[in-house]
PDB file of C-alpha atoms in Angstrom:
ATOM      1  CA  MET A1034     -11.942 112.542  50.991  1.00 49.00           C
ATOM      2  CA  THR A1035      -9.419 113.561  52.990  1.00 50.00           C
ATOM      3  CA  PRO A1036      -6.766 111.082  53.765  1.00 48.00           C
ATOM      4  CA  ALA A1037      -6.009 109.948  57.581  1.00 51.00           C
ATOM      5  CA  PRO A1038      -2.512 111.324  58.941  1.00 48.00           C
ATOM      6  CA  ASP A1039       0.247 109.173  59.035  1.00 42.00           C
ATOM      7  CA  PRO A1040       0.610 107.898  62.714  1.00 44.00           C
ATOM      8  CA  ARG A1041       4.676 107.629  62.035  1.00 36.00           C
ATOM      9  CA  PRO A1042       6.755 110.031  63.181  1.00 40.00           C
ATOM     10  CA  ALA A1043       8.879 112.081  60.193  1.00 41.00           C
ATOM     11  CA  ALA A1044      12.294 110.846  59.483  1.00 39.00           C
ATOM     12  CA  PRO A1045      14.759 113.088  61.058  1.00 42.00           C
ATOM     13  CA  PRO A1046      16.890 115.469  58.866  1.00 44.00           C
ATOM     14  CA  LEU A1047      20.064 113.781  57.849  1.00 45.00           C
ATOM     15  CA  ARG A1048      22.228 115.977  59.910  1.00 45.00           C
ATOM     16  CA  ALA A1049      20.137 114.732  63.058  1.00 47.00           C
ATOM     17  CA  ARG A1050      20.504 111.092  61.799  1.00 47.00           C
ATOM     18  CA  CYS A1051      24.535 111.363  60.734  1.00 44.00           C
ATOM     19  CA  PRO A1052      26.015 114.115  62.738  1.00 68.00           C
ATOM     20  CA  VAL A1053      29.597 114.289  61.496  1.00 91.00           C
ATOM     21  CA  THR A1054      31.244 116.803  63.529  1.00 92.00           C
ATOM     22  CA  HIS A1055      34.621 117.488  62.037  1.00 93.00           C
ATOM     23  CA  LEU A1056      37.733 116.282  60.326  1.00 95.00           C
ATOM     24  CA  ARG A1057      39.549 114.036  62.544  1.00 96.00           C
ATOM     25  CA  HIS A1058      42.738 112.865  60.777  1.00 98.00           C
ATOM     26  CA  VAL A1059      44.289 111.994  57.423  1.00 98.00           C
ATOM     27  CA  GLY A1060      46.212 108.974  56.437  1.00 98.00           C
ATOM     28  CA  LEU A1061      49.029 108.983  54.070  1.00 98.00           C
ATOM     29  CA  ALA A1062      50.957 105.718  52.824  1.00 98.00           C
ATOM     30  CA  VAL A1063      54.340 106.243  51.283  1.00 98.00           C
ATOM     31  CA  PRO A1064      57.449 104.022  50.290  1.00 98.00           C
ATOM     32  CA  ASP A1065      60.117 105.844  52.548  1.00 98.00           C
ATOM     33  CA  LEU A1066      58.317 106.005  55.796  1.00 98.00           C
ATOM     34  CA  GLY A1067      61.497 106.952  57.662  1.00 98.00           C
ATOM     35  CA  ARG A1068      61.776 110.167  55.596  1.00 98.00           C
ATOM     36  CA  GLN A1069      58.243 110.932  55.710  1.00 98.00           C
ATOM     37  CA  VAL A1070      58.292 111.064  59.402  1.00 98.00           C
ATOM     38  CA  ASP A1071      61.265 112.988  59.743  1.00 98.00           C
ATOM     39  CA  PHE A1072      59.452 115.770  57.736  1.00 98.00           C
ATOM     40  CA  TYR A1073      56.285 115.897  59.525  1.00 98.00           C
ATOM     41  CA  ALA A1074      58.155 115.643  62.823  1.00 97.00           C
ATOM     42  CA  GLY A1075      60.586 117.961  61.980  1.00 96.00           C
ATOM     43  CA  ALA A1076      60.340 120.872  59.547  1.00 97.00           C
ATOM     44  CA  TRP A1077      56.434 120.606  59.535  1.00 98.00           C
ATOM     45  CA  GLY A1078      56.242 120.724  63.308  1.00 97.00           C
ATOM     46  CA  LEU A1079      54.113 117.920  64.253  1.00 97.00           C
ATOM     47  CA  THR A1080      54.649 115.666  67.226  1.00 96.00           C
ATOM     48  CA  VAL A1081      55.222 111.681  67.196  1.00 97.00           C
ATOM     49  CA  VAL A1082      52.903 110.199  69.556  1.00 96.00           C
ATOM     50  CA  ALA A1083      53.038 106.380  68.778  1.00 97.00           C
ATOM     51  CA  GLU A1084      54.909 104.448  66.394  1.00 97.00           C
ATOM     52  CA  ASP A1085      54.600 100.506  65.575  1.00 94.00           C
ATOM     53  CA  SER A1086      56.361  98.507  62.723  1.00 93.00           C
ATOM     54  CA  GLY A1087      55.671 100.202  59.668  1.00 97.00           C
ATOM     55  CA  ILE A1088      53.050 102.950  60.705  1.00 98.00           C
ATOM     56  CA  ALA A1089      53.530 106.122  62.793  1.00 98.00           C
ATOM     57  CA  PHE A1090      51.102 108.527  64.268  1.00 98.00           C
ATOM     58  CA  LEU A1091      51.605 112.322  64.861  1.00 98.00           C
ATOM     59  CA  ALA A1092      49.620 114.942  66.646  1.00 97.00           C
ATOM     60  CA  ALA A1093      49.426 118.624  66.103  1.00 95.00           C
ATOM     61  CA  GLU A1094      50.247 120.783  69.265  1.00 90.00           C
ATOM     62  CA  GLY A1095      46.831 122.746  70.492  1.00 86.00           C
ATOM     63  CA  SER A1096      44.466 120.084  69.013  1.00 92.00           C
ATOM     64  CA  PRO A1097      42.523 117.365  71.269  1.00 94.00           C
ATOM     65  CA  GLU A1098      42.769 114.970  68.900  1.00 96.00           C
ATOM     66  CA  SER A1099      45.016 112.029  69.677  1.00 96.00           C
ATOM     67  CA  PHE A1100      46.590 112.325  66.112  1.00 97.00           C
ATOM     68  CA  VAL A1101      46.228 114.095  63.010  1.00 98.00           C
ATOM     69  CA  VAL A1102      48.435 112.409  60.371  1.00 98.00           C
ATOM     70  CA  ARG A1103      48.808 108.891  60.196  1.00 98.00           C
ATOM     71  CA  LEU A1104      51.734 107.763  58.212  1.00 98.00           C
ATOM     72  CA  ARG A1105      52.182 104.019  56.822  1.00 98.00           C
ATOM     73  CA  ARG A1106      54.858 102.455  54.722  1.00 98.00           C
ATOM     74  CA  ALA A1107      53.724 100.701  51.478  1.00 98.00           C
ATOM     75  CA  PRO A1108      55.017  99.880  48.145  1.00 97.00           C
ATOM     76  CA  GLU A1109      53.187 103.032  46.548  1.00 95.00           C
ATOM     77  CA  ARG A1110      52.151 106.599  47.628  1.00 96.00           C
ATOM     78  CA  ARG A1111      48.402 106.914  47.981  1.00 97.00           C
ATOM     79  CA  LEU A1112      45.815 108.564  50.393  1.00 97.00           C
ATOM     80  CA  ASP A1113      45.242 105.867  52.903  1.00 98.00           C
ATOM     81  CA  LEU A1114      42.048 107.311  54.392  1.00 97.00           C
ATOM     82  CA  LEU A1115      40.403 110.380  55.676  1.00 97.00           C
ATOM     83  CA  SER A1116      38.737 110.218  59.178  1.00 98.00           C
ATOM     84  CA  PHE A1117      35.518 112.146  60.340  1.00 97.00           C
ATOM     85  CA  GLY A1118      34.580 112.472  63.735  1.00 96.00           C
ATOM     86  CA  ALA A1119      30.980 111.886  65.293  1.00 95.00           C
ATOM     87  CA  ALA A1120      28.884 113.141  68.239  1.00 93.00           C
ATOM     88  CA  ASP A1121      28.822 109.508  69.866  1.00 95.00           C
ATOM     89  CA  THR A1122      28.779 105.715  69.505  1.00 96.00           C
ATOM     90  CA  ALA A1123      25.045 105.718  68.548  1.00 95.00           C
ATOM     91  CA  ALA A1124      25.621 108.323  65.812  1.00 94.00           C
ATOM     92  CA  VAL A1125      28.367 106.015  64.432  1.00 96.00           C
ATOM     93  CA  ASP A1126      26.122 102.703  64.583  1.00 96.00           C
ATOM     94  CA  ALA A1127      23.207 104.857  63.079  1.00 94.00           C
ATOM     95  CA  LEU A1128      25.421 106.044  60.277  1.00 94.00           C
ATOM     96  CA  ALA A1129      26.604 102.507  59.653  1.00 95.00           C
ATOM     97  CA  ALA A1130      23.091 100.921  59.532  1.00 94.00           C
ATOM     98  CA  ARG A1131      21.880 103.614  56.998  1.00 93.00           C
ATOM     99  CA  MET A1132      24.974 102.955  54.783  1.00 93.00           C
ATOM    100  CA  LEU A1133      24.320  99.088  54.792  1.00 93.00           C
ATOM    101  CA  THR A1134      20.711 100.080  53.249  1.00 93.00           C
ATOM    102  CA  CYS A1135      22.289 102.149  50.627  1.00 91.00           C
ATOM    103  CA  ASP A1136      24.464 101.858  47.843  1.00 87.00           C
ATOM    104  CA  VAL A1137      27.584 102.308  49.872  1.00 95.00           C
ATOM    105  CA  GLN A1138      30.344  99.751  50.167  1.00 97.00           C
ATOM    106  CA  VAL A1139      31.069  99.526  53.644  1.00 97.00           C
ATOM    107  CA  ILE A1140      34.556  97.892  54.522  1.00 97.00           C
ATOM    108  CA  GLY A1141      33.935  96.889  58.186  1.00 92.00           C
ATOM    109  CA  ARG A1142      31.011  97.145  60.636  1.00 94.00           C
ATOM    110  CA  PRO A1143      31.710  99.553  63.829  1.00 97.00           C
ATOM    111  CA  GLY A1144      33.779  98.395  66.713  1.00 97.00           C
ATOM    112  CA  PRO A1145      36.690  99.182  68.866  1.00 98.00           C
ATOM    113  CA  LEU A1146      39.527 101.243  66.944  1.00 97.00           C
ATOM    114  CA  ARG A1147      43.049 100.407  67.573  1.00 95.00           C
ATOM    115  CA  THR A1148      44.649 103.579  67.405  1.00 96.00           C
ATOM    116  CA  PRO A1149      45.928 106.094  69.905  1.00 97.00           C
ATOM    117  CA  GLY A1150      42.816 107.373  71.630  1.00 97.00           C
ATOM    118  CA  GLY A1151      40.701 104.223  70.640  1.00 97.00           C
ATOM    119  CA  GLY A1152      37.308 104.996  69.917  1.00 98.00           C
ATOM    120  CA  HIS A1153      34.607 103.310  68.349  1.00 98.00           C
ATOM    121  CA  GLY A1154      34.329 103.467  64.327  1.00 98.00           C
ATOM    122  CA  PHE A1155      33.950 101.653  60.820  1.00 98.00           C
ATOM    123  CA  ARG A1156      35.014 102.510  57.389  1.00 98.00           C
ATOM    124  CA  PHE A1157      33.635 102.402  53.737  1.00 98.00           C
ATOM    125  CA  PHE A1158      34.525 103.548  50.438  1.00 98.00           C
ATOM    126  CA  ASP A1159      33.290 106.922  49.189  1.00 98.00           C
ATOM    127  CA  VAL A1160      31.887 107.342  45.553  1.00 98.00           C
ATOM    128  CA  ASP A1161      35.327 107.970  43.896  1.00 98.00           C
ATOM    129  CA  GLY A1162      37.014 104.716  46.066  1.00 98.00           C
ATOM    130  CA  ARG A1163      38.834 106.786  48.881  1.00 98.00           C
ATOM    131  CA  THR A1164      38.586 105.069  52.260  1.00 98.00           C
ATOM    132  CA  VAL A1165      36.785 107.064  54.856  1.00 98.00           C
ATOM    133  CA  GLU A1166      36.440 106.480  58.761  1.00 98.00           C
ATOM    134  CA  VAL A1167      34.032 107.737  61.103  1.00 97.00           C
ATOM    135  CA  SER A1168      34.624 107.504  64.578  1.00 98.00           C
ATOM    136  CA  ALA A1169      33.372 108.648  68.316  1.00 97.00           C
ATOM    137  CA  ASP A1170      34.496 108.374  71.850  1.00 97.00           C
ATOM    138  CA  VAL A1171      38.156 108.791  71.011  1.00 97.00           C
ATOM    139  CA  ALA A1172      40.175 109.866  73.875  1.00 97.00           C
ATOM    140  CA  PRO A1173      41.448 113.201  73.779  1.00 94.00           C
ATOM    141  CA  ARG A1174      45.143 113.541  73.671  1.00 91.00           C
ATOM    142  CA  ARG A1175      47.246 114.848  76.992  1.00 79.00           C
ATOM    143  CA  ARG A1176      49.054 117.716  75.939  1.00 68.00           C
ATOM    144  CA  GLY A1177      53.213 117.258  75.718  1.00 55.00           C
ATOM    145  CA  PRO A1178      55.839 119.570  76.450  1.00 50.00           C
ATOM    146  CA  GLY A1179      55.475 121.112  73.003  1.00 48.00           C
ATOM    147  CA  GLU A1180      52.359 122.725  74.133  1.00 52.00           C
ATOM    148  CA  GLY A1181      52.860 126.457  73.741  1.00 52.00           C
ATOM    149  CA  ARG A1182      55.064 126.581  70.553  1.00 67.00           C
ATOM    150  CA  ASP A1183      53.430 128.947  68.417  1.00 72.00           C
ATOM    151  CA  ALA A1184      55.145 128.278  64.965  1.00 92.00           C
ATOM    152  CA  VAL A1185      53.777 124.675  64.707  1.00 94.00           C
ATOM    153  CA  PRO A1186      50.331 123.642  63.384  1.00 95.00           C
ATOM    154  CA  VAL A1187      47.863 123.876  65.904  1.00 93.00           C
ATOM    155  CA  SER A1188      45.302 121.488  64.059  1.00 93.00           C
ATOM    156  CA  LEU A1189      44.514 119.955  60.738  1.00 94.00           C
ATOM    157  CA  SER A1190      42.370 122.413  58.975  1.00 93.00           C
ATOM    158  CA  HIS A1191      40.797 120.545  56.150  1.00 93.00           C
ATOM    159  CA  LEU A1192      41.504 118.162  53.323  1.00 95.00           C
ATOM    160  CA  ALA A1193      41.133 118.733  49.528  1.00 95.00           C
ATOM    161  CA  VAL A1194      40.665 115.938  47.176  1.00 97.00           C
ATOM    162  CA  GLU A1195      40.548 115.954  43.392  1.00 96.00           C
ATOM    163  CA  SER A1196      37.850 114.485  41.661  1.00 97.00           C
ATOM    164  CA  PRO A1197      36.779 114.135  37.784  1.00 96.00           C
ATOM    165  CA  ASP A1198      32.976 114.681  38.631  1.00 97.00           C
ATOM    166  CA  ILE A1199      32.981 117.295  41.713  1.00 97.00           C
ATOM    167  CA  ASP A1200      28.961 117.813  41.765  1.00 97.00           C
ATOM    168  CA  ARG A1201      28.692 113.960  42.056  1.00 97.00           C
ATOM    169  CA  THR A1202      31.379 114.047  44.987  1.00 98.00           C
ATOM    170  CA  ARG A1203      29.787 117.095  46.749  1.00 97.00           C
ATOM    171  CA  ALA A1204      26.439 115.131  46.337  1.00 97.00           C
ATOM    172  CA  TRP A1205      27.685 111.967  47.844  1.00 97.00           C
ATOM    173  CA  TYR A1206      29.302 113.728  51.165  1.00 96.00           C
ATOM    174  CA  GLU A1207      25.973 116.077  51.568  1.00 95.00           C
ATOM    175  CA  ARG A1208      23.910 112.762  51.475  1.00 94.00           C
ATOM    176  CA  HIS A1209      25.675 110.377  53.083  1.00 94.00           C
ATOM    177  CA  LEU A1210      27.851 112.166  55.864  1.00 95.00           C
ATOM    178  CA  GLY A1211      25.545 115.398  56.105  1.00 93.00           C
ATOM    179  CA  LEU A1212      28.424 117.994  55.089  1.00 94.00           C
ATOM    180  CA  VAL A1213      26.969 121.050  54.087  1.00 91.00           C
ATOM    181  CA  PRO A1214      27.863 123.412  51.166  1.00 92.00           C
ATOM    182  CA  ALA A1215      29.966 126.416  52.042  1.00 90.00           C
ATOM    183  CA  GLY A1216      30.643 127.654  48.538  1.00 91.00           C
ATOM    184  CA  THR A1217      31.744 127.229  45.347  1.00 93.00           C
ATOM    185  CA  LEU A1218      34.872 128.473  43.139  1.00 91.00           C
ATOM    186  CA  GLY A1219      34.291 129.232  39.437  1.00 89.00           C
ATOM    187  CA  SER A1220      33.770 131.726  36.932  1.00 88.00           C
ATOM    188  CA  ALA A1221      31.617 132.107  33.395  1.00 91.00           C
ATOM    189  CA  ARG A1222      34.652 131.246  31.680  1.00 91.00           C
ATOM    190  CA  THR A1223      36.216 128.137  33.793  1.00 89.00           C
ATOM    191  CA  GLY A1224      32.579 126.804  35.015  1.00 92.00           C
ATOM    192  CA  GLU A1225      32.899 125.522  38.572  1.00 93.00           C
ATOM    193  CA  VAL A1226      36.200 124.240  39.499  1.00 93.00           C
ATOM    194  CA  ALA A1227      36.005 123.327  43.303  1.00 95.00           C
ATOM    195  CA  HIS A1228      33.283 123.119  45.984  1.00 95.00           C
ATOM    196  CA  PHE A1229      33.536 123.406  49.830  1.00 94.00           C
ATOM    197  CA  LEU A1230      32.099 121.531  52.431  1.00 94.00           C
ATOM    198  CA  GLU A1231      31.635 122.139  56.385  1.00 92.00           C
ATOM    199  CA  ALA A1232      31.101 119.923  59.167  1.00 89.00           C
ATOM    200  CA  ASP A1233      29.010 120.578  62.411  1.00 72.00           C
ATOM    201  CA  ARG A1234      30.103 123.839  64.021  1.00 61.00           C
ATOM    202  CA  ARG A1235      30.483 125.412  60.778  1.00 68.00           C
ATOM    203  CA  ARG A1236      34.212 123.871  60.550  1.00 71.00           C
ATOM    204  CA  PRO A1237      36.087 123.476  57.279  1.00 81.00           C
ATOM    205  CA  ALA A1238      36.107 120.077  56.493  1.00 92.00           C
ATOM    206  CA  LEU A1239      36.429 118.728  52.803  1.00 95.00           C
ATOM    207  CA  THR A1240      37.180 121.007  49.337  1.00 95.00           C
ATOM    208  CA  VAL A1241      36.411 118.940  46.111  1.00 97.00           C
ATOM    209  CA  THR A1242      38.279 120.371  43.124  1.00 95.00           C
ATOM    210  CA  ARG A1243      37.986 119.452  39.535  1.00 95.00           C
ATOM    211  CA  GLY A1244      40.647 117.383  37.885  1.00 93.00           C
ATOM    212  CA  PRO A1245      41.067 114.355  35.456  1.00 94.00           C
ATOM    213  CA  ARG A1246      41.546 111.688  38.260  1.00 94.00           C
ATOM    214  CA  THR A1247      40.850 110.874  41.555  1.00 97.00           C
ATOM    215  CA  ALA A1248      43.644 112.421  43.499  1.00 97.00           C
ATOM    216  CA  LEU A1249      44.710 114.115  46.989  1.00 97.00           C
ATOM    217  CA  HIS A1250      45.190 117.752  46.201  1.00 94.00           C
ATOM    218  CA  HIS A1251      46.324 118.939  49.391  1.00 94.00           C
ATOM    219  CA  VAL A1252      46.272 118.521  53.024  1.00 96.00           C
ATOM    220  CA  SER A1253      45.920 121.951  55.114  1.00 94.00           C
ATOM    221  CA  PHE A1254      46.996 122.601  58.762  1.00 95.00           C
ATOM    222  CA  ALA A1255      45.827 125.903  60.709  1.00 93.00           C
ATOM    223  CA  MET A1256      48.600 127.842  62.340  1.00 93.00           C
ATOM    224  CA  ARG A1257      47.846 130.741  65.063  1.00 90.00           C
ATOM    225  CA  GLY A1258      48.132 133.739  62.543  1.00 88.00           C
ATOM    226  CA  PRO A1259      50.071 135.261  60.286  1.00 89.00           C
ATOM    227  CA  ASP A1260      53.154 135.583  62.384  1.00 91.00           C
ATOM    228  CA  ALA A1261      53.178 131.632  63.333  1.00 92.00           C
ATOM    229  CA  SER A1262      52.760 130.710  59.665  1.00 92.00           C
ATOM    230  CA  ALA A1263      55.797 132.986  58.454  1.00 92.00           C
ATOM    231  CA  ARG A1264      58.038 131.475  60.810  1.00 94.00           C
ATOM    232  CA  GLY A1265      56.928 127.740  60.292  1.00 95.00           C
ATOM    233  CA  SER A1266      57.188 128.656  56.634  1.00 95.00           C
ATOM    234  CA  GLY A1267      60.800 129.695  57.100  1.00 95.00           C
ATOM    235  CA  ARG A1268      61.709 126.691  59.131  1.00 96.00           C
ATOM    236  CA  VAL A1269      60.395 124.369  56.369  1.00 97.00           C
ATOM    237  CA  ALA A1270      62.327 126.448  53.851  1.00 95.00           C
ATOM    238  CA  ARG A1271      65.626 126.270  55.692  1.00 96.00           C
ATOM    239  CA  ALA A1272      65.072 122.443  55.756  1.00 96.00           C
ATOM    240  CA  GLY A1273      65.260 122.638  52.144  1.00 96.00           C
ATOM    241  CA  PHE A1274      61.810 122.526  51.182  1.00 95.00           C
ATOM    242  CA  ARG A1275      60.641 125.393  49.067  1.00 90.00           C
ATOM    243  CA  PRO A1276      57.103 126.933  48.598  1.00 92.00           C
ATOM    244  CA  THR A1277      55.254 125.913  45.496  1.00 89.00           C
ATOM    245  CA  ASP A1278      54.180 128.625  43.094  1.00 70.00           C
ATOM    246  CA  ALA A1279      50.642 127.247  42.855  1.00 61.00           C
ATOM    247  CA  SER A1280      47.678 129.086  43.645  1.00 60.00           C
ATOM    248  CA  GLY A1281      44.658 127.190  44.878  1.00 64.00           C
ATOM    249  CA  PRO A1282      40.998 127.219  46.412  1.00 68.00           C
ATOM    250  CA  LEU A1283      40.811 128.046  50.024  1.00 70.00           C
ATOM    251  CA  PRO A1284      37.415 127.255  52.190  1.00 74.00           C
ATOM    252  CA  ALA A1285      35.551 130.605  53.501  1.00 66.00           C
ATOM    253  CA  GLY A1286      37.406 131.937  56.387  1.00 66.00           C
ATOM    254  CA  VAL A1287      40.677 130.900  55.440  1.00 73.00           C
ATOM    255  CA  ARG A1288      42.652 133.717  54.928  1.00 68.00           C
ATOM    256  CA  ALA A1289      46.089 132.888  53.179  1.00 71.00           C
ATOM    257  CA  ALA A1290      47.992 129.654  52.659  1.00 83.00           C
ATOM    258  CA  VAL A1291      51.762 128.703  51.683  1.00 91.00           C
ATOM    259  CA  ARG A1292      52.173 125.353  50.226  1.00 93.00           C
ATOM    260  CA  PHE A1293      55.246 122.960  50.075  1.00 95.00           C
ATOM    261  CA  LEU A1294      55.763 119.346  48.838  1.00 96.00           C
ATOM    262  CA  ASP A1295      56.412 116.733  51.130  1.00 97.00           C
ATOM    263  CA  PRO A1296      58.981 114.283  50.434  1.00 97.00           C
ATOM    264  CA  HIS A1297      56.846 112.148  48.649  1.00 96.00           C
ATOM    265  CA  GLY A1298      55.176 114.781  46.262  1.00 95.00           C
ATOM    266  CA  ASN A1299      52.098 115.534  48.413  1.00 96.00           C
ATOM    267  CA  THR A1300      51.103 119.142  48.756  1.00 95.00           C
ATOM    268  CA  VAL A1301      50.597 120.337  52.331  1.00 96.00           C
ATOM    269  CA  GLU A1302      49.710 123.887  53.256  1.00 94.00           C
ATOM    270  CA  TYR A1303      49.898 126.253  56.460  1.00 95.00           C
ATOM    271  CA  THR A1304      46.622 128.417  56.664  1.00 91.00           C
ATOM    272  CA  GLU A1305      46.370 131.492  58.778  1.00 84.00           C
ATOM    273  CA  GLY A1306      43.223 129.934  60.078  1.00 61.00           C
ATOM    274  CA  PRO A1307      39.599 131.652  60.199  1.00 51.00           C
ATOM    275  CA  ALA A1308      39.583 135.137  59.484  1.00 35.00           C
ATOM    276  CA  PRO A1309      37.894 137.829  57.757  1.00 32.00           C
ATOM    277  CA  LEU A1310      38.507 137.352  53.716  1.00 28.00           C
ATOM    278  CA  THR A1311      40.064 139.751  51.843  1.00 30.00           C
ATOM    279  CA  GLY A1312      39.874 140.945  48.282  1.00 30.00           C
ATOM    280  CA  ALA A1313      42.274 138.410  47.014  1.00 32.00           C
ATOM    281  CA  PRO A1314      42.266 138.373  43.032  1.00 30.00           C
ATOM    282  CA  GLY A1315      40.570 135.415  41.656  1.00 35.00           C
ATOM    283  CA  PRO A1316      36.849 134.021  40.391  1.00 35.00           C
ATOM    284  CA  GLN A1317      34.623 133.460  43.215  1.00 39.00           C
ATOM    285  CA  THR A1318      31.216 132.821  44.307  1.00 41.00           C
ATOM    286  CA  ARG A1319      28.960 132.849  47.261  1.00 39.00           C
ATOM    287  CA  GLY A1320      27.833 129.628  48.922  1.00 41.00           C
ATOM    288  CA  PRO A1321      24.615 129.089  51.253  1.00 38.00           C
ATOM    289  CA  SER A1322      26.304 130.803  54.081  1.00 39.00           C
ATOM    290  CA  GLY A1323      26.951 133.970  51.987  1.00 39.00           C
ATOM    291  CA  ARG A1324      30.567 133.999  52.401  1.00 39.00           C
ATOM    292  CA  ALA A1325      33.086 134.131  49.692  1.00 38.00           C
ATOM    293  CA  ALA A1326      35.069 131.357  48.374  1.00 37.00           C
ATOM    294  CA  THR A1327      38.291 132.537  46.904  1.00 36.00           C
ATOM    295  CA  ALA A1328      41.879 131.239  45.699  1.00 35.00           C
ATOM    296  CA  VAL A1329      44.698 133.116  47.333  1.00 33.00           C
ATOM    297  CA  ARG A1330      48.361 132.692  47.412  1.00 32.00           C
ATOM    298  CA  GLY A1331      49.825 132.994  50.803  1.00 32.00           C
ATOM    299  CA  ASP A1332      53.709 133.971  50.251  1.00 35.00           C
ATOM    300  CA  GLY A1333      53.902 135.861  47.137  1.00 35.00           C
ATOM    301  CA  ALA A1334      57.388 134.536  46.481  1.00 39.00           C
ATOM    302  CA  ALA A1335      58.495 132.323  43.532  1.00 41.00           C
ATOM    303  CA  GLY A1336      58.754 128.880  44.335  1.00 47.00           C
ATOM    304  CA  ALA A1337      59.008 125.163  43.129  1.00 55.00           C
ATOM    305  CA  ARG A1338      56.444 124.197  40.793  1.00 54.00           C
ATOM    306  CA  GLU A1339      53.682 122.080  42.153  1.00 56.00           C
ATOM    307  CA  PRO A1340      52.923 119.138  39.988  1.00 63.00           C
ATOM    308  CA  HIS A1341      49.627 117.948  39.261  1.00 70.00           C
ATOM    309  CA  PRO A1342      48.386 115.446  41.882  1.00 82.00           C
ATOM    310  CA  ALA A1343      49.065 111.853  41.088  1.00 84.00           C
ATOM    311  CA  PRO A1344      46.146 109.343  40.626  1.00 90.00           C
ATOM    312  CA  ASP A1345      45.438 107.683  43.895  1.00 93.00           C
ATOM    313  CA  ARG A1346      46.536 104.017  43.632  1.00 91.00           C
ATOM    314  CA  GLY A1347      44.247 103.260  46.765  1.00 93.00           C
ATOM    315  CA  CYS A1348      40.947 103.847  45.368  1.00 96.00           C
ATOM    316  CA  PHE A1349      38.522 100.863  46.044  1.00 97.00           C
ATOM    317  CA  ILE A1350      41.438  99.047  47.864  1.00 97.00           C
ATOM    318  CA  ALA A1351      41.120  99.349  51.792  1.00 97.00           C
ATOM    319  CA  PRO A1352      44.408 100.009  53.555  1.00 97.00           C
ATOM    320  CA  PRO A1353      45.501  96.930  55.520  1.00 95.00           C
ATOM    321  CA  VAL A1354      45.593  98.693  59.135  1.00 94.00           C
TER     322      VAL A1354
END
């Protein structure tokens, strides 16, 4: 006997229910807030758009985001949060409702955001204990007099985190945020060492690298091109910060990077933005998109030794603001 068809509509695919669109901003907590703000607003080329007691917000010229970096004073260095955008408030509310029925620790229900640009969002912990925010209806930033400077970051490119179980972390972001696998870095000798994940509109969003602990690996900022990257790197070097001599995984479409350590030891990089990949040395595999993911070093010069990322002290501890 043929069973009667189920009259209920099929559940929509995850990306239709949870349309995370892009990486919005990253939050860092540090003991010396003044020194950190001086670096990012000076040598690094971001713009301070708002400050309050113990906290500062910085934007990237060329980005419509109200801010791309949030800095907060805290006793210990930590990754405060990573923030993603969603299509609209309905998508935010639907994602929160779904997470409340799953094995996800939600920090707070959706509501108004009291940060530059406002908006509607909520926070939760990922599988490794990082604080994640998803928001929508954030007002775009009005461009300031710095618009048109071509040797400063134009946007936040992507964030790389370290995890002791990169497969578990990748699967969590695929399942709960709908991020799409974009490639894997590895070889027969090393095994898989990094996974690349994209958000909507094929934007690089998150790189998950293998490591002994949960940690921040690096924060990546897009420049307008190789000339802008070179001039920006020169400005950072003249301020007393030497490029690191480390290689590292880059998402597909990001051609080269130059990395530095900020005043508290976080690794930050300038990338040349989306561009055809070249034959850089190093192991690589191709992801579902068919594009290569490879490790390259952008500057080719000797620099400061990049330390192994420090363990994140903020795991499963929500920031106070």
